mmCIF file of C-alpha atoms in Angstrom:
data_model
loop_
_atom_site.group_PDB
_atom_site.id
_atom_site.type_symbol
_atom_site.label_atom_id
_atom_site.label_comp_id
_atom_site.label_asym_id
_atom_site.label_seq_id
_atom_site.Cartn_x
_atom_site.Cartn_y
_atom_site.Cartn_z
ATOM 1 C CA UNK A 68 6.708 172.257 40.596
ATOM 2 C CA UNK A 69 4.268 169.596 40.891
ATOM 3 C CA UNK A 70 2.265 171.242 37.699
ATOM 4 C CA UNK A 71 5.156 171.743 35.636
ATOM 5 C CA UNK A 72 6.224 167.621 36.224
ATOM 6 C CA UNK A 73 2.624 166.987 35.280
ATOM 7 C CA UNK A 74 3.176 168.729 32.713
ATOM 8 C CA UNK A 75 6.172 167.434 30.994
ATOM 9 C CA UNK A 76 4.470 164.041 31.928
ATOM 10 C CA UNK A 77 1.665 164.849 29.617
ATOM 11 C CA UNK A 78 4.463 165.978 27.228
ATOM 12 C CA UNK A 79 6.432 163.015 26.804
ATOM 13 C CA UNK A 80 3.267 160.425 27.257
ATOM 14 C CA UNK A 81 1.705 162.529 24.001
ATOM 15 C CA UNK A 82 4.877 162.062 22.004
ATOM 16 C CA UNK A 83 5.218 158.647 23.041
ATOM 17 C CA UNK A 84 1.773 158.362 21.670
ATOM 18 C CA UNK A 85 2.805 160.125 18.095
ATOM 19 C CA UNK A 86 5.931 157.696 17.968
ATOM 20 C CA UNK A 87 3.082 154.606 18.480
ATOM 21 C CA UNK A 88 1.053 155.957 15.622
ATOM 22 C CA UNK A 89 4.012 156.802 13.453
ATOM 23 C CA UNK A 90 4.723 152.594 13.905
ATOM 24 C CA UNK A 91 3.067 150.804 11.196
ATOM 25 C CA UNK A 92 2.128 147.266 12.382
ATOM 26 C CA UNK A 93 5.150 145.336 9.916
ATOM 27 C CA UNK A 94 5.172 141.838 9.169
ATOM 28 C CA UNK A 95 8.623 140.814 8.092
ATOM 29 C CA UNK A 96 9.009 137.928 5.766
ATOM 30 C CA UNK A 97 12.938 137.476 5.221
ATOM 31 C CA UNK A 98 15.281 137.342 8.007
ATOM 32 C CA UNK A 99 17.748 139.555 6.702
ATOM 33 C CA UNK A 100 14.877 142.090 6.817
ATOM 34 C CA UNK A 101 14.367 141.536 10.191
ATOM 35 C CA UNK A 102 18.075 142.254 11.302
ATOM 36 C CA UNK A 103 17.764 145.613 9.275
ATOM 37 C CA UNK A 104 14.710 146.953 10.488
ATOM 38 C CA UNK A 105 16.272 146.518 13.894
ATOM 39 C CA UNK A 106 19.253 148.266 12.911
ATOM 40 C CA UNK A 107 16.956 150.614 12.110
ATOM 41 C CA UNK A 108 15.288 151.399 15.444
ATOM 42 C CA UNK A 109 11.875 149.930 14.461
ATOM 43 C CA UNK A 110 11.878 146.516 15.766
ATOM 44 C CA UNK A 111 8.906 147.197 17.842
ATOM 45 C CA UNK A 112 6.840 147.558 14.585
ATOM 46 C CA UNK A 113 7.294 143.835 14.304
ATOM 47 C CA UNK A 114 4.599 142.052 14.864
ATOM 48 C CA UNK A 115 5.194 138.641 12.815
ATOM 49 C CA UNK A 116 7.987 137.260 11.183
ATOM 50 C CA UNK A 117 8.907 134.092 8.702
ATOM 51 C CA UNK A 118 9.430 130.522 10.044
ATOM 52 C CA UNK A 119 13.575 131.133 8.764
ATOM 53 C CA UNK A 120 13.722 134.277 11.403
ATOM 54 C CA UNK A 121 15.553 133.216 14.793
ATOM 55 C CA UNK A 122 16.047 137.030 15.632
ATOM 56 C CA UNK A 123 12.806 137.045 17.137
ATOM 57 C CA UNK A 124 11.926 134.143 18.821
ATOM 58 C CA UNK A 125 8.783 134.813 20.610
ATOM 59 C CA UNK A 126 7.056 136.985 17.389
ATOM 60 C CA UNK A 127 4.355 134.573 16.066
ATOM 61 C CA UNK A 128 5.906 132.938 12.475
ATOM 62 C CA UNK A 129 3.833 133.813 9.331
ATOM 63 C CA UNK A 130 4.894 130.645 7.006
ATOM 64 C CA UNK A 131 8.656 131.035 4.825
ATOM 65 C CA UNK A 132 10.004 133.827 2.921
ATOM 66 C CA UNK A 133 8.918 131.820 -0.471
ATOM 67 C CA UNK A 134 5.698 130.280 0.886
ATOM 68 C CA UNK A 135 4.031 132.943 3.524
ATOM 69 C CA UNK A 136 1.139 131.773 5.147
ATOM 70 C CA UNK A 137 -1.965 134.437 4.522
ATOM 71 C CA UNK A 138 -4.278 132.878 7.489
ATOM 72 C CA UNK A 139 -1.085 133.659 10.175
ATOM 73 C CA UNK A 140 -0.327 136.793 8.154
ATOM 74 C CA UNK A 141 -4.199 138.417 8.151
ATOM 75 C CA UNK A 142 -4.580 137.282 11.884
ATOM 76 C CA UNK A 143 -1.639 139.885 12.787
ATOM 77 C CA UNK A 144 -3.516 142.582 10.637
ATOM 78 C CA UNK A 145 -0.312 144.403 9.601
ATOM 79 C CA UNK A 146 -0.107 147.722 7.736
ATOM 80 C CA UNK A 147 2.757 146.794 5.964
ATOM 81 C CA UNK A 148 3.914 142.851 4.647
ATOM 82 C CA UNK A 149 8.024 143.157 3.490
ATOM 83 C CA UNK A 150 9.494 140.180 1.730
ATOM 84 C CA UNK A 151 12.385 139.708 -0.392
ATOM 85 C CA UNK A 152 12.098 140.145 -4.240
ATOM 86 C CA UNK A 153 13.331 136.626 -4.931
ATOM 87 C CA UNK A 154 9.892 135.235 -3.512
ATOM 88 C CA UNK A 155 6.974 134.866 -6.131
ATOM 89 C CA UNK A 156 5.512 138.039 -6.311
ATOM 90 C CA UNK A 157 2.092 136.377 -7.434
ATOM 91 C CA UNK A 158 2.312 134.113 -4.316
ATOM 92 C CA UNK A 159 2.988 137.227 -2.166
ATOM 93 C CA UNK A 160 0.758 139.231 -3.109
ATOM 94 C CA UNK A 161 -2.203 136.223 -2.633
ATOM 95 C CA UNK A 162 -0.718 136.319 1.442
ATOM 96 C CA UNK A 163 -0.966 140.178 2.363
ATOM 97 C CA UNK A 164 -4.693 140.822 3.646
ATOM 98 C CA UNK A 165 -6.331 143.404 1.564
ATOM 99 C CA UNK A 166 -5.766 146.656 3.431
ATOM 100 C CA UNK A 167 -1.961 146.324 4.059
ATOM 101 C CA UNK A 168 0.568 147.286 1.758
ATOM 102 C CA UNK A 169 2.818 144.089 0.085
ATOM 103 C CA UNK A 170 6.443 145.528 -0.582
ATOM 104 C CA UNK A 171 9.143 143.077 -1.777
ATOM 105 C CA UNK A 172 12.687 144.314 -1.606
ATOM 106 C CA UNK A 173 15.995 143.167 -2.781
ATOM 107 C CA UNK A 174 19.600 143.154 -1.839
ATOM 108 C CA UNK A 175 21.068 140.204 -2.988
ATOM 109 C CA UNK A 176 22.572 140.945 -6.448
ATOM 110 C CA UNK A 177 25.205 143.984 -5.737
ATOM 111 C CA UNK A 178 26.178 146.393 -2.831
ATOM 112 C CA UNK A 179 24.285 148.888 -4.622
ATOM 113 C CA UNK A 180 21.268 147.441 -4.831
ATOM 114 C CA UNK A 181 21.778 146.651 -0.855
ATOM 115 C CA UNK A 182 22.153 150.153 -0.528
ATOM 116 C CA UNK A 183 18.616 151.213 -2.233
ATOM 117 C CA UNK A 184 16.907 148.002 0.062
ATOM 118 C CA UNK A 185 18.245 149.745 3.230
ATOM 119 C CA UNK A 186 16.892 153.460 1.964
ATOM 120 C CA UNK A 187 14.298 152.102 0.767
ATOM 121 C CA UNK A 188 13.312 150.211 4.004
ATOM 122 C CA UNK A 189 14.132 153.160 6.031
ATOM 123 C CA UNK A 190 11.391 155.464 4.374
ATOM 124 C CA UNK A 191 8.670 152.296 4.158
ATOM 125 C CA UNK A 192 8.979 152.182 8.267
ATOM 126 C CA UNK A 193 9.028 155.462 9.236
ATOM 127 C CA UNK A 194 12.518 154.899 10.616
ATOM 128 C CA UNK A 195 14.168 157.962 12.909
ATOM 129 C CA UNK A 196 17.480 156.651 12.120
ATOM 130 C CA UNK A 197 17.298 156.539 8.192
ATOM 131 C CA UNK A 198 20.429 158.854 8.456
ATOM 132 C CA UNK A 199 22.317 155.104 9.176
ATOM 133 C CA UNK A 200 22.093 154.035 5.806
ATOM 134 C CA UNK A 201 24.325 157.001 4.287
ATOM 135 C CA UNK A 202 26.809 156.493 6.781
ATOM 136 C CA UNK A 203 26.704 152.466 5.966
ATOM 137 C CA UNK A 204 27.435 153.202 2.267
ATOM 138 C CA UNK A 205 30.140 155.054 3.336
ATOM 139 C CA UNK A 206 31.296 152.568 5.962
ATOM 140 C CA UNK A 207 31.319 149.785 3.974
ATOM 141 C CA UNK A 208 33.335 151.489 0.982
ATOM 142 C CA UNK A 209 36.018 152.835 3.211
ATOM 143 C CA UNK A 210 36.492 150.045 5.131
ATOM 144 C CA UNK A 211 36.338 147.433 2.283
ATOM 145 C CA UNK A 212 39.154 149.037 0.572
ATOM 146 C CA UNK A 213 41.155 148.624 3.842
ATOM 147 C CA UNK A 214 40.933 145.157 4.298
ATOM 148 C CA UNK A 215 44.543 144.427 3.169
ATOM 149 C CA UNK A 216 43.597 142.174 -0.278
ATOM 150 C CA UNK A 217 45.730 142.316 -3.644
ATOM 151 C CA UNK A 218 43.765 141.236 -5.984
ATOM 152 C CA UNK A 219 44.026 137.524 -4.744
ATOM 153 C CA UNK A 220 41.986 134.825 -6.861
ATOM 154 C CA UNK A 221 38.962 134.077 -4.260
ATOM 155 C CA UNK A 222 36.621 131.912 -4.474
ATOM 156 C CA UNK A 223 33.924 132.269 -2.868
ATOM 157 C CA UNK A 224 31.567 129.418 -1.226
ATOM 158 C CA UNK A 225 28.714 128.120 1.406
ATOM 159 C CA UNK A 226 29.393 124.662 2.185
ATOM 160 C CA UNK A 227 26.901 123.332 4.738
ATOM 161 C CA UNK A 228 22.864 122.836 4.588
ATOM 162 C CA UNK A 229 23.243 120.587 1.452
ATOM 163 C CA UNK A 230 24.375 121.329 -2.386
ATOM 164 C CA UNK A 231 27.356 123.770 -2.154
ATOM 165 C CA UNK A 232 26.622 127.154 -3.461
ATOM 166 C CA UNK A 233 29.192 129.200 -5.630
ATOM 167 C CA UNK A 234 28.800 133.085 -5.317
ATOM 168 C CA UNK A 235 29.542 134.772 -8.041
ATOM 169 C CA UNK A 236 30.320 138.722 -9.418
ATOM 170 C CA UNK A 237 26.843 139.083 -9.904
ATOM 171 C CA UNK A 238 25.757 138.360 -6.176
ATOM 172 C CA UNK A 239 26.087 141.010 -3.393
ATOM 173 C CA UNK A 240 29.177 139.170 -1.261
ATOM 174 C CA UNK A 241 30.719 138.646 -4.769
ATOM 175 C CA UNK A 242 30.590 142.263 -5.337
ATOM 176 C CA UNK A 243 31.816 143.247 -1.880
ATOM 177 C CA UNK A 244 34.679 140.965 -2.189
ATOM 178 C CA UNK A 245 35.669 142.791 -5.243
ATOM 179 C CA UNK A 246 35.092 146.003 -3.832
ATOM 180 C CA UNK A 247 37.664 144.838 -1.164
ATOM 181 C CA UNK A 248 40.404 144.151 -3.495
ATOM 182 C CA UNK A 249 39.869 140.057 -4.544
ATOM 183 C CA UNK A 250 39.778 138.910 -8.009
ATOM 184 C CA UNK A 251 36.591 137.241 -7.503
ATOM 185 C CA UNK A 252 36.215 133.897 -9.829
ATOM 186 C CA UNK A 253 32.664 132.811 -11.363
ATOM 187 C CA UNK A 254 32.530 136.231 -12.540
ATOM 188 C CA UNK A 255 29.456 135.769 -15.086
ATOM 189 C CA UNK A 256 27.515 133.874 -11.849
ATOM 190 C CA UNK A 257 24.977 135.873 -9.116
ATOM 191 C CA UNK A 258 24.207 131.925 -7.160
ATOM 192 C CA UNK A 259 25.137 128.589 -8.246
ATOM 193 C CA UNK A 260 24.931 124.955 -6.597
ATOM 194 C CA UNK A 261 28.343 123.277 -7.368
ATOM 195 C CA UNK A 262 28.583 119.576 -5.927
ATOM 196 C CA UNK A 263 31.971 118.919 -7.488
ATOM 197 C CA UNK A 264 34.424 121.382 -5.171
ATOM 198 C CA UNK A 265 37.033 119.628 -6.125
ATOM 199 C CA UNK A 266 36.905 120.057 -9.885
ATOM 200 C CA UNK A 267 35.825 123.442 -9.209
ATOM 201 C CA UNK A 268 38.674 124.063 -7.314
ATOM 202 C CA UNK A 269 41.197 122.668 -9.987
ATOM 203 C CA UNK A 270 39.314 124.392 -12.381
ATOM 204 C CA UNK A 271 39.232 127.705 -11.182
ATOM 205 C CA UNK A 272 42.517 127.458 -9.763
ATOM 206 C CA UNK A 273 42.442 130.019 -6.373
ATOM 207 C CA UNK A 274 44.587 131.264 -4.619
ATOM 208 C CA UNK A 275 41.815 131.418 -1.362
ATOM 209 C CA UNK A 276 39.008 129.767 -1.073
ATOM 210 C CA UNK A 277 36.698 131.384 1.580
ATOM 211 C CA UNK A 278 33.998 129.178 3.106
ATOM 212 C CA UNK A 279 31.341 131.162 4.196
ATOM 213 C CA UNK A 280 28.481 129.417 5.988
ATOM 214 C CA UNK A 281 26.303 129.717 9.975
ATOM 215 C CA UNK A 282 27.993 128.202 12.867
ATOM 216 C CA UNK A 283 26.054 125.022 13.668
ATOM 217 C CA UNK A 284 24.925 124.223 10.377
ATOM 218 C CA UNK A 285 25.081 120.329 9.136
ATOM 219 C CA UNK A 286 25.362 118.315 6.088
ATOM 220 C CA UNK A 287 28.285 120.584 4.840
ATOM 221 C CA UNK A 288 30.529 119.114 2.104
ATOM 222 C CA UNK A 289 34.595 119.105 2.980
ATOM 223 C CA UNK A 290 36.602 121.555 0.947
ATOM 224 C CA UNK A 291 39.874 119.561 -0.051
ATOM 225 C CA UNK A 292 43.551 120.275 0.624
ATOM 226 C CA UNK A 293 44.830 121.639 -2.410
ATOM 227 C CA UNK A 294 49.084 123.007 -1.943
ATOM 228 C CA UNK A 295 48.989 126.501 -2.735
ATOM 229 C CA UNK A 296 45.542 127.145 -1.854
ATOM 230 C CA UNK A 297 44.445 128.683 1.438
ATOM 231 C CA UNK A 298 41.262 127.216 3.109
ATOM 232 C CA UNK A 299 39.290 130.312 5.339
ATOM 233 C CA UNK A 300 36.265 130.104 7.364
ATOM 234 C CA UNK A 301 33.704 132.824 7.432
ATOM 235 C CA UNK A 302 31.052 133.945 9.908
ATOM 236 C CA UNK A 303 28.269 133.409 7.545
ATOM 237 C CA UNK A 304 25.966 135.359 9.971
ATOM 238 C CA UNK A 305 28.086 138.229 9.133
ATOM 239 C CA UNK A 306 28.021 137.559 5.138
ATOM 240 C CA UNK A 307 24.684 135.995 4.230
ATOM 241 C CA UNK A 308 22.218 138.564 6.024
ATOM 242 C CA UNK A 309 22.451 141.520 3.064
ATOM 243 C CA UNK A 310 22.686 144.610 5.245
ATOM 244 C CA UNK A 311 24.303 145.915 8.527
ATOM 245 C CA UNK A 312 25.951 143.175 9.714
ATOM 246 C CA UNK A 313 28.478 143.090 6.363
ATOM 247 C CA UNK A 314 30.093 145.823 8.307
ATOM 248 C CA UNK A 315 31.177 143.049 10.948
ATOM 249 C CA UNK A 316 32.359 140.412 8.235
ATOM 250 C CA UNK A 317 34.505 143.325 6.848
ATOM 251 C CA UNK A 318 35.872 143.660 10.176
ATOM 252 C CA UNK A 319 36.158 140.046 10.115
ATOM 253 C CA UNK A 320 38.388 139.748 6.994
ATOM 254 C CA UNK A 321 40.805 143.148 7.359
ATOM 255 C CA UNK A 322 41.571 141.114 10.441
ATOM 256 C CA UNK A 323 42.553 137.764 8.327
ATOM 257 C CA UNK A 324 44.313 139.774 5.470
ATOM 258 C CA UNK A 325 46.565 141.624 7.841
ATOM 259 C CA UNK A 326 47.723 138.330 9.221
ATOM 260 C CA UNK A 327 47.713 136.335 5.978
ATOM 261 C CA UNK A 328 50.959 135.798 4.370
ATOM 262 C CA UNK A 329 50.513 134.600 0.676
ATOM 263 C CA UNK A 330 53.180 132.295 -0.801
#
């Protein structure tokens, strides 16, 4: 008996030391990169992360997701350096130490191109659970086309950390608002800073106007009373992290809809 424990001892401390060597040292440069790679069961190949990341407090910080620092970076001696494609990719290529591999990824501009960042992630760290990301395209779908909209004019904003920003058609929540049933305004727009709500608002004449933004944030701009138009808070850590946690802001607004009677 005592062999055979030994035995599987040996067993499982040998696979153990396969998983290790199958866990490529990963620097991640973009928060919502971080959340994913956790969601994808290799958060222990994180070894550094960007100055923006509060997911993982005590990893050492390796400068922002546009300006990464190469000293912090090369002192980690990653395998693999992921940022998002809307750094410089001149500027992040200069800040991956020779020897690693420098991958930027997207995710910003449509679901499907969220979709293709999460496969794409999954194969780039060796992930055992890359089998999540066909069940999140699913997921998201389904339940998106469940949360109760009819075609309601939305408009679609962040509000706090300075100059409001407008998201548009062309930007990932814009297209998963329209997946889930709202005639999304700005339609020609991916990002845009908007100081003037107000106009905005009587110019685009909504019917919702969904505030989207972090809990704690300051400096955020007041979104007027308008009659006719409803006013609704989002989770923004459920919204502006492209990736798993849209799942939970979906949740979040089937909840709202149900409830919401439109005039």
């Amino acid at each position: 008996m005592r062999f055979v424990l030994r035995m599987i001892a040996v067993s499982l401390s040998a696979m153990a030391g396969v998983q290790a060597a199958e866990c490529p040292r990963v620097v991640s440069q973009s928060p919502y990169l971080t959340i994913a790679i956790d969601w994808l069961g290799q958060a222990e190949c994180i070894v550094g992360v960007s100055r923006d990341d509060s997911f993982k407090p005590a990893l050492p910080r390796t400068g922002t997701p546009t300006a990464p620092d190469a000293k912090a970076i090369a002192a980690l001696k990653p395998e693999l350096v992921i940022g998002s494609a809307s750094a410089d990719a001149a500027v992040f290529a200069a800040a991956v130490p020779a020897g690693a591999q420098a991958v930027q990824l997207g995710g910003f501009t449509s679901m499907l191109e969220l979709e293709g960042m999460l496969e794409d992630l999954a194969r780039l760290v060796q992930s055992p659970e890359g089998g999540k990301v066909s069940g999140f395209r699913r997921g998201w779908f389904t339940r998106a086309k469940n949360t109760g909209a009819r075609g309601e004019r939305a408009l679609l904003l962040t509000t706090c950390g300075g100059t409001p920003t407008v998201y548009g058609r062309r930007h990932v929540l814009g297209d998963l608002f329209h997946a889930a049933g709202f005639n999304v305004l700005e339609a020609e727009v991916g990002t845009r800073a908007e100081a003037d709500v107000a106009g905005l608002i009587a110019r685009s004449r909504p019917d919702i106007v969904f505030t989207i933004d972090r809990p704690g944030q300051s400096a955020c701009t007041p979104v007027p009373a308008v009659k006719d138009v409803r006013i609704i808070p989002l989770d923004g850590e459920h919204f502006l992290y492209p990736g798993p946690r849209m799942l939970d802001g979906i949740e979040d607004l089937t909840r709202i809809m149900r409830t919401l009677k439109m005039p």
